[in-house]
CSV table of C-alpha atoms and ligand atoms in Angstrom, one decimal:
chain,number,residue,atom,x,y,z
A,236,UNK,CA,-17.0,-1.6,-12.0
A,237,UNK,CA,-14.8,-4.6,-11.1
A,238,UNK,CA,-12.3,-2.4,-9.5
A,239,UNK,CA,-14.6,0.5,-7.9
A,240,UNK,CA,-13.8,1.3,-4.7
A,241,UNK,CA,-15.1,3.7,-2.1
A,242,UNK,CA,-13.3,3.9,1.8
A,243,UNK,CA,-14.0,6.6,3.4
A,244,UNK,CA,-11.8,7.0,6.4
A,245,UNK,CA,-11.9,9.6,9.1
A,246,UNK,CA,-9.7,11.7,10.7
A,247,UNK,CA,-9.8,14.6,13.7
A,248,UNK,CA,-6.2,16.5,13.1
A,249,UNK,CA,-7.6,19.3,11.1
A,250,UNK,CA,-8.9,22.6,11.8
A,251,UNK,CA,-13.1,22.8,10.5
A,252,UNK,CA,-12.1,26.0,9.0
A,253,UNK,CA,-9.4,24.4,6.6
A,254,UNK,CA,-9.5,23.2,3.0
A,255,UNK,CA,-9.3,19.6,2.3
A,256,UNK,CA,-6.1,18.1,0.8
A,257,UNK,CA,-7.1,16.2,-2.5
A,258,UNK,CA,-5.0,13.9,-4.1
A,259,UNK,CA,-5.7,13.0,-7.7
A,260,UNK,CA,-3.3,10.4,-9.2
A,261,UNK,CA,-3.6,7.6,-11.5
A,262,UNK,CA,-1.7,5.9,-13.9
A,263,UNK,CA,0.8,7.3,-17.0
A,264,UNK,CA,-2.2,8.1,-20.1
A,265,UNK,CA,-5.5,7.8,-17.6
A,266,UNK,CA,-6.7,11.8,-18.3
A,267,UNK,CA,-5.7,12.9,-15.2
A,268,UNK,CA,-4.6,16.6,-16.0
A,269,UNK,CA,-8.3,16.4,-18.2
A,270,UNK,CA,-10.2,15.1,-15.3
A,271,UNK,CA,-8.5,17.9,-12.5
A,272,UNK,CA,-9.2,20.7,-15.7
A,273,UNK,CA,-12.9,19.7,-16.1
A,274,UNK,CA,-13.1,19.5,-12.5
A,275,UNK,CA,-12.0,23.1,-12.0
A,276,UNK,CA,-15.5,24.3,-13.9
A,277,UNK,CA,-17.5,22.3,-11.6
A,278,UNK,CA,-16.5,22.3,-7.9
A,279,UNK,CA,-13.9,25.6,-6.3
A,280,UNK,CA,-10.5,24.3,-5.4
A,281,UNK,CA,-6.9,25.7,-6.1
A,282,UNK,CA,-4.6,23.8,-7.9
A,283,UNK,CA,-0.9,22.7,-6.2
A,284,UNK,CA,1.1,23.9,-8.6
A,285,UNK,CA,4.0,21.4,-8.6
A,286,UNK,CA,7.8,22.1,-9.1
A,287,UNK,CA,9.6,20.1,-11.8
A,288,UNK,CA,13.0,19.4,-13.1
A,289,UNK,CA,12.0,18.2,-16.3
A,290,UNK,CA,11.8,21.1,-19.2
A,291,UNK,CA,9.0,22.8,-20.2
A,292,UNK,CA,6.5,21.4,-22.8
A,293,UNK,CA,5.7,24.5,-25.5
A,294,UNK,CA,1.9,25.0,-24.7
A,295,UNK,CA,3.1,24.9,-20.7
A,296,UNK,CA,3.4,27.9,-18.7
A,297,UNK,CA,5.9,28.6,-16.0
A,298,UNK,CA,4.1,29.3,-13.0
A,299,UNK,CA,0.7,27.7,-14.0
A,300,UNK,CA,1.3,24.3,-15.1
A,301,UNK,CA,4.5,23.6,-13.0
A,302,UNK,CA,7.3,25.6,-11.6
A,303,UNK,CA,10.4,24.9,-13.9
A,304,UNK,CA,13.8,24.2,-11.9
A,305,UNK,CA,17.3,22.8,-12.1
A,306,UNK,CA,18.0,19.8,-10.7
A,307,UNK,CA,20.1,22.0,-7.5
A,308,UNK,CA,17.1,24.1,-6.9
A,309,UNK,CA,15.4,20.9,-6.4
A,310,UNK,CA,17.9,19.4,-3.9
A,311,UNK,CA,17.9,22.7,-2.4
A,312,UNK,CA,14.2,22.3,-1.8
A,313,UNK,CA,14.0,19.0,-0.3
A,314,UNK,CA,17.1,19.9,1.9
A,315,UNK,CA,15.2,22.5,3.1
A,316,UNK,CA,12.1,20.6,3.6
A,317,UNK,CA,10.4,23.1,1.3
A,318,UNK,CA,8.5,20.1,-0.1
A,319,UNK,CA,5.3,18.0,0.9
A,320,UNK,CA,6.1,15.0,-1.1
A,321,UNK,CA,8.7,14.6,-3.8
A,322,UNK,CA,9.4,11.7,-6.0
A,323,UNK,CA,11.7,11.1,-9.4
A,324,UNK,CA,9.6,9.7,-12.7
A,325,UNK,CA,10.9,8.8,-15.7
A,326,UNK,CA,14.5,10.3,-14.9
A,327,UNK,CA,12.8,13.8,-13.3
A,328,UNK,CA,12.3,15.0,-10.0
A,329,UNK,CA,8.5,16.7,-9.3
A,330,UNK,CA,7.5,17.7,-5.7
A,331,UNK,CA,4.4,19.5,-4.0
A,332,UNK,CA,5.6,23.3,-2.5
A,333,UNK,CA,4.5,23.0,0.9
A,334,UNK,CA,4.1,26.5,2.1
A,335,UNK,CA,1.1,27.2,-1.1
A,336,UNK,CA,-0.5,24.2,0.5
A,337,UNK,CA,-0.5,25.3,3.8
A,338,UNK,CA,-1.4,28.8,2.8
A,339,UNK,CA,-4.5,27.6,0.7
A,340,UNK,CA,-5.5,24.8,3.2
A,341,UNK,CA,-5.4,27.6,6.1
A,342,UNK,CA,-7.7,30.3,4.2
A,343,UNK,CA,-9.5,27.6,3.8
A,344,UNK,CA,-9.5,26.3,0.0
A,345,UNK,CA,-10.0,22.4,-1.0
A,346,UNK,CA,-6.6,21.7,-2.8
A,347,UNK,CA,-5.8,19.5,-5.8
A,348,UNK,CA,-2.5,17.8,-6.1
A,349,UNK,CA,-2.1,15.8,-9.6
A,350,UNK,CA,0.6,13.5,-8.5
A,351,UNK,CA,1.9,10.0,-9.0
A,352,UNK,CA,1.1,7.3,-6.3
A,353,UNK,CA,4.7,7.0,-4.8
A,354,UNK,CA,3.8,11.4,-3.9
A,355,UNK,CA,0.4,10.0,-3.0
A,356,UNK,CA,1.5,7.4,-0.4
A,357,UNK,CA,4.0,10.1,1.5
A,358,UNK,CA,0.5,12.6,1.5
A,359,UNK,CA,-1.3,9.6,3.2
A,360,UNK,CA,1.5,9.6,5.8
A,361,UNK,CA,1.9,13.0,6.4
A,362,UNK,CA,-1.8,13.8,6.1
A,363,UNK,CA,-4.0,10.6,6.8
A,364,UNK,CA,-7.2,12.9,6.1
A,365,UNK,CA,-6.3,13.6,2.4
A,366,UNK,CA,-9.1,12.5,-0.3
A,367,UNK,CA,-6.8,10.1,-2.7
A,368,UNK,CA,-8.7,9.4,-5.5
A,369,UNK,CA,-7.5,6.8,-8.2
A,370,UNK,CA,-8.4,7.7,-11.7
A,371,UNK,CA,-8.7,4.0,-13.4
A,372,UNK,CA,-8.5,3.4,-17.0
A,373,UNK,CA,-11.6,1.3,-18.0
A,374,UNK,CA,-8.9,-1.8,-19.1
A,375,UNK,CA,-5.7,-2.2,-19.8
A,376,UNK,CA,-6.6,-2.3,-23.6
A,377,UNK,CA,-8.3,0.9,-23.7
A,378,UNK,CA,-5.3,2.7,-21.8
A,379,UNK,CA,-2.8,1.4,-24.4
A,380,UNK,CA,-5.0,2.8,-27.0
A,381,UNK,CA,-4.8,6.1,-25.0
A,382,UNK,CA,-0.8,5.8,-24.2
A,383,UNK,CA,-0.7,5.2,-28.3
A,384,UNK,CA,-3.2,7.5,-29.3
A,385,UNK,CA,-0.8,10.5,-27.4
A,386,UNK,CA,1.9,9.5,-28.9
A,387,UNK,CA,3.7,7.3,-26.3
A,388,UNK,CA,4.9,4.1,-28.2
A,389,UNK,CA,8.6,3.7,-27.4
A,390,UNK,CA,7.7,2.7,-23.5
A,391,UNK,CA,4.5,1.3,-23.9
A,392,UNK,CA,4.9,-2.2,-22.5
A,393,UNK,CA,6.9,-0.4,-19.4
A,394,UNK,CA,4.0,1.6,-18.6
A,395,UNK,CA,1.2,-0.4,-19.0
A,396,UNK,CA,3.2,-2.8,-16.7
A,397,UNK,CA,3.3,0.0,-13.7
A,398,UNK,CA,-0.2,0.6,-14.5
A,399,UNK,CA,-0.9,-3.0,-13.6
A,400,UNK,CA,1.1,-2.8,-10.6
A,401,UNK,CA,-0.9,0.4,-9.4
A,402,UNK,CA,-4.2,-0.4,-10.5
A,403,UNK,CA,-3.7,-3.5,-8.4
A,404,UNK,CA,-2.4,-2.1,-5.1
A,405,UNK,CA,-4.9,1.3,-5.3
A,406,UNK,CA,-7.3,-0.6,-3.6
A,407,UNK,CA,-5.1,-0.7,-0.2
A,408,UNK,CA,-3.8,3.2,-0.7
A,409,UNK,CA,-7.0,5.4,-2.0
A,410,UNK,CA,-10.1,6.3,-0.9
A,411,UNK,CA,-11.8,6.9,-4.1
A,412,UNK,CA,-11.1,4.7,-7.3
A,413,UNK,CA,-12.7,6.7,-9.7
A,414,UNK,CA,-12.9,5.2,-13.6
A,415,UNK,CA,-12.0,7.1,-16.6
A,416,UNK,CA,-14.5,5.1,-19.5
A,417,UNK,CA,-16.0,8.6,-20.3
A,418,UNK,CA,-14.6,11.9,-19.7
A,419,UNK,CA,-17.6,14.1,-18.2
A,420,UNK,CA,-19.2,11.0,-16.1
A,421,UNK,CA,-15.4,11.0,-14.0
A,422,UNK,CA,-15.6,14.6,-13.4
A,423,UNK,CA,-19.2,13.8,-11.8
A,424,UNK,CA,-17.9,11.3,-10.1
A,425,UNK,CA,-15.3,13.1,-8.3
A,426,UNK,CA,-17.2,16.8,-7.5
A,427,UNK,CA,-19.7,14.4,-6.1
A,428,UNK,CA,-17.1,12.7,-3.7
A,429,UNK,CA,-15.9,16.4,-2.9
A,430,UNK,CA,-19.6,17.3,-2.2
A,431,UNK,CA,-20.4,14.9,0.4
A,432,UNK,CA,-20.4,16.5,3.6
A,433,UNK,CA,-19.1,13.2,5.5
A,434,UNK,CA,-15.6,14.1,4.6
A,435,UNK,CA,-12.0,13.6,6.0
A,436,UNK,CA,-11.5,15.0,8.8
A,437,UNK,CA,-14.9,16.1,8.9
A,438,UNK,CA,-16.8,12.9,9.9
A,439,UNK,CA,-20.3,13.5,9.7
A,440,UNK,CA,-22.7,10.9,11.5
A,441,UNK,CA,-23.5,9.0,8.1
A,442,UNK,CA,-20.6,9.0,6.4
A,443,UNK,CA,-20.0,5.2,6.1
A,444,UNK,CA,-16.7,3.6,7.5
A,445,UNK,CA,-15.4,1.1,5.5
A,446,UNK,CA,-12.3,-0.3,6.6
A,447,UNK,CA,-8.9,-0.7,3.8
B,91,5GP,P1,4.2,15.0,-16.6
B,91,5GP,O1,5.7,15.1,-16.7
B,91,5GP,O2,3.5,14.2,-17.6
B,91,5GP,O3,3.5,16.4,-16.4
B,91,5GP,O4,3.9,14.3,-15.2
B,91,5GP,C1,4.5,13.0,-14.9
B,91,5GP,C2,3.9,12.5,-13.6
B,91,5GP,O5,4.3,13.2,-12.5
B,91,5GP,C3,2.4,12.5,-13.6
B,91,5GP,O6,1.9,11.3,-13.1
B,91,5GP,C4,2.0,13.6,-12.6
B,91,5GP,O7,0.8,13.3,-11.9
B,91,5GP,C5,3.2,13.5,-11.7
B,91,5GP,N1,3.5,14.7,-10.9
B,91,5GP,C6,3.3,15.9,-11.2
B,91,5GP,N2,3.6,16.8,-10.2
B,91,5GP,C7,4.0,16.0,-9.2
B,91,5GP,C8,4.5,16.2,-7.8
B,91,5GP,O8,4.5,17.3,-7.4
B,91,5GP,N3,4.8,15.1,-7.1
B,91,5GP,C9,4.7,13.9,-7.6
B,91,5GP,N4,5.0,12.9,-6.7
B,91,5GP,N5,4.3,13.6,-8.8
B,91,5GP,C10,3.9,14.6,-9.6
């Protein structure tokens, strides 16, 4: 693929016994949230379950797909440093709960955060030996048709225009760029990245080292 991508970097800080910190983020209309749901039959991991200040959609459910607050809940959260990474998209706040993290990493579960990339650049700083994976759309075309096909056609243009932007820069952020032509082939792809043994923070002896 003409933007397939695979650094591997390595990192000591974390305990042998703990989970592995996986960030899955990609752009607006990609299949992210179908990629992380096919992924869950494949490879054991618990899900961060994010908190958000944007409302409910009707087939979500408090508590599973995000944690639904008001806008001074959230400030009251980052104030007290409740969160991993926070960021605002489209006009809502969404940040990672970082006590479930810890609690999951420390009883030693691999943990999936579905987050956008500015989340995913504060987790490379705060945890160099995350797993960021990008999930690419196969073109441009083919994610406008998706953007479309769901519905999205009022902001279109806007997004495909941030998708540019991130699909250009992932190369210098992730470790992983994983692309989203057909639906089961990605989930391969990525329970085989969280297979390899050479991981994060795990360095094995032939895990190769490739420099971003
Ligand atoms: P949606 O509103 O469609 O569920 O999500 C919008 C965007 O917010 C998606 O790109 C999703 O990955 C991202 N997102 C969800 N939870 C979080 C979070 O906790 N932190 C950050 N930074 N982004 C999130």
């Amino acid at each position: 693929m003409a933007w397939a991508s695979d650094n591997v970097r390595h990192s000591s800080n974390s305990s042998p016994d703990s989970g592995r910190l996986v960030v899955v983020s990609g752009p607006s209309g990609v299949g992210k949230s179908s990629v992380v749901e096919g992924l869950a039959s494949r490879v054991p991991f618990r899900f961060s379950v994010s908190v958000t200040t944007r409302a409910p959609r009707p087939d979500e459910v408090e508590g599973v797909d995000y944690t639904f607050v008001d806008e001074k809940r959230f400030r009251e959260m980052v104030a007290g440093d409740e969160l991993l990474e926070w960021a605002q998209y489209s006009d809502k706040l969404y940040g990672t709960p970082r006590a479930a993290v810890a609690e999951f990493l420390a009883a030693g579960h691999d943990v999936v955060l579905d987050i956008e990339n500015r989340g995913a650049a504060q987790i490379r700083e705060s945890h160099p030996e995350a797993i960021l994976i990008f999930v690419a759309p196969p073109s441009l075309d083919e994610l406008e048709r998706r953007l479309k096909a769901r519905g999205n056609t009022r902001d279109v243009e806007k997004r495909l225009a941030v998708a540019s932007e991130q699909i250009t820069s992932a190369q210098a952020l992730y470790d992983h760029i994983v692309v989203n032509d057909d639906l089961d082939t990605a989930i391969c792809d990525i329970a085989d990245i969280l297979a390899r043994p050479g991981r994060l923070g795990h360095a094995s002896e032939d895990a190769q080292e490739t420099p971003s």
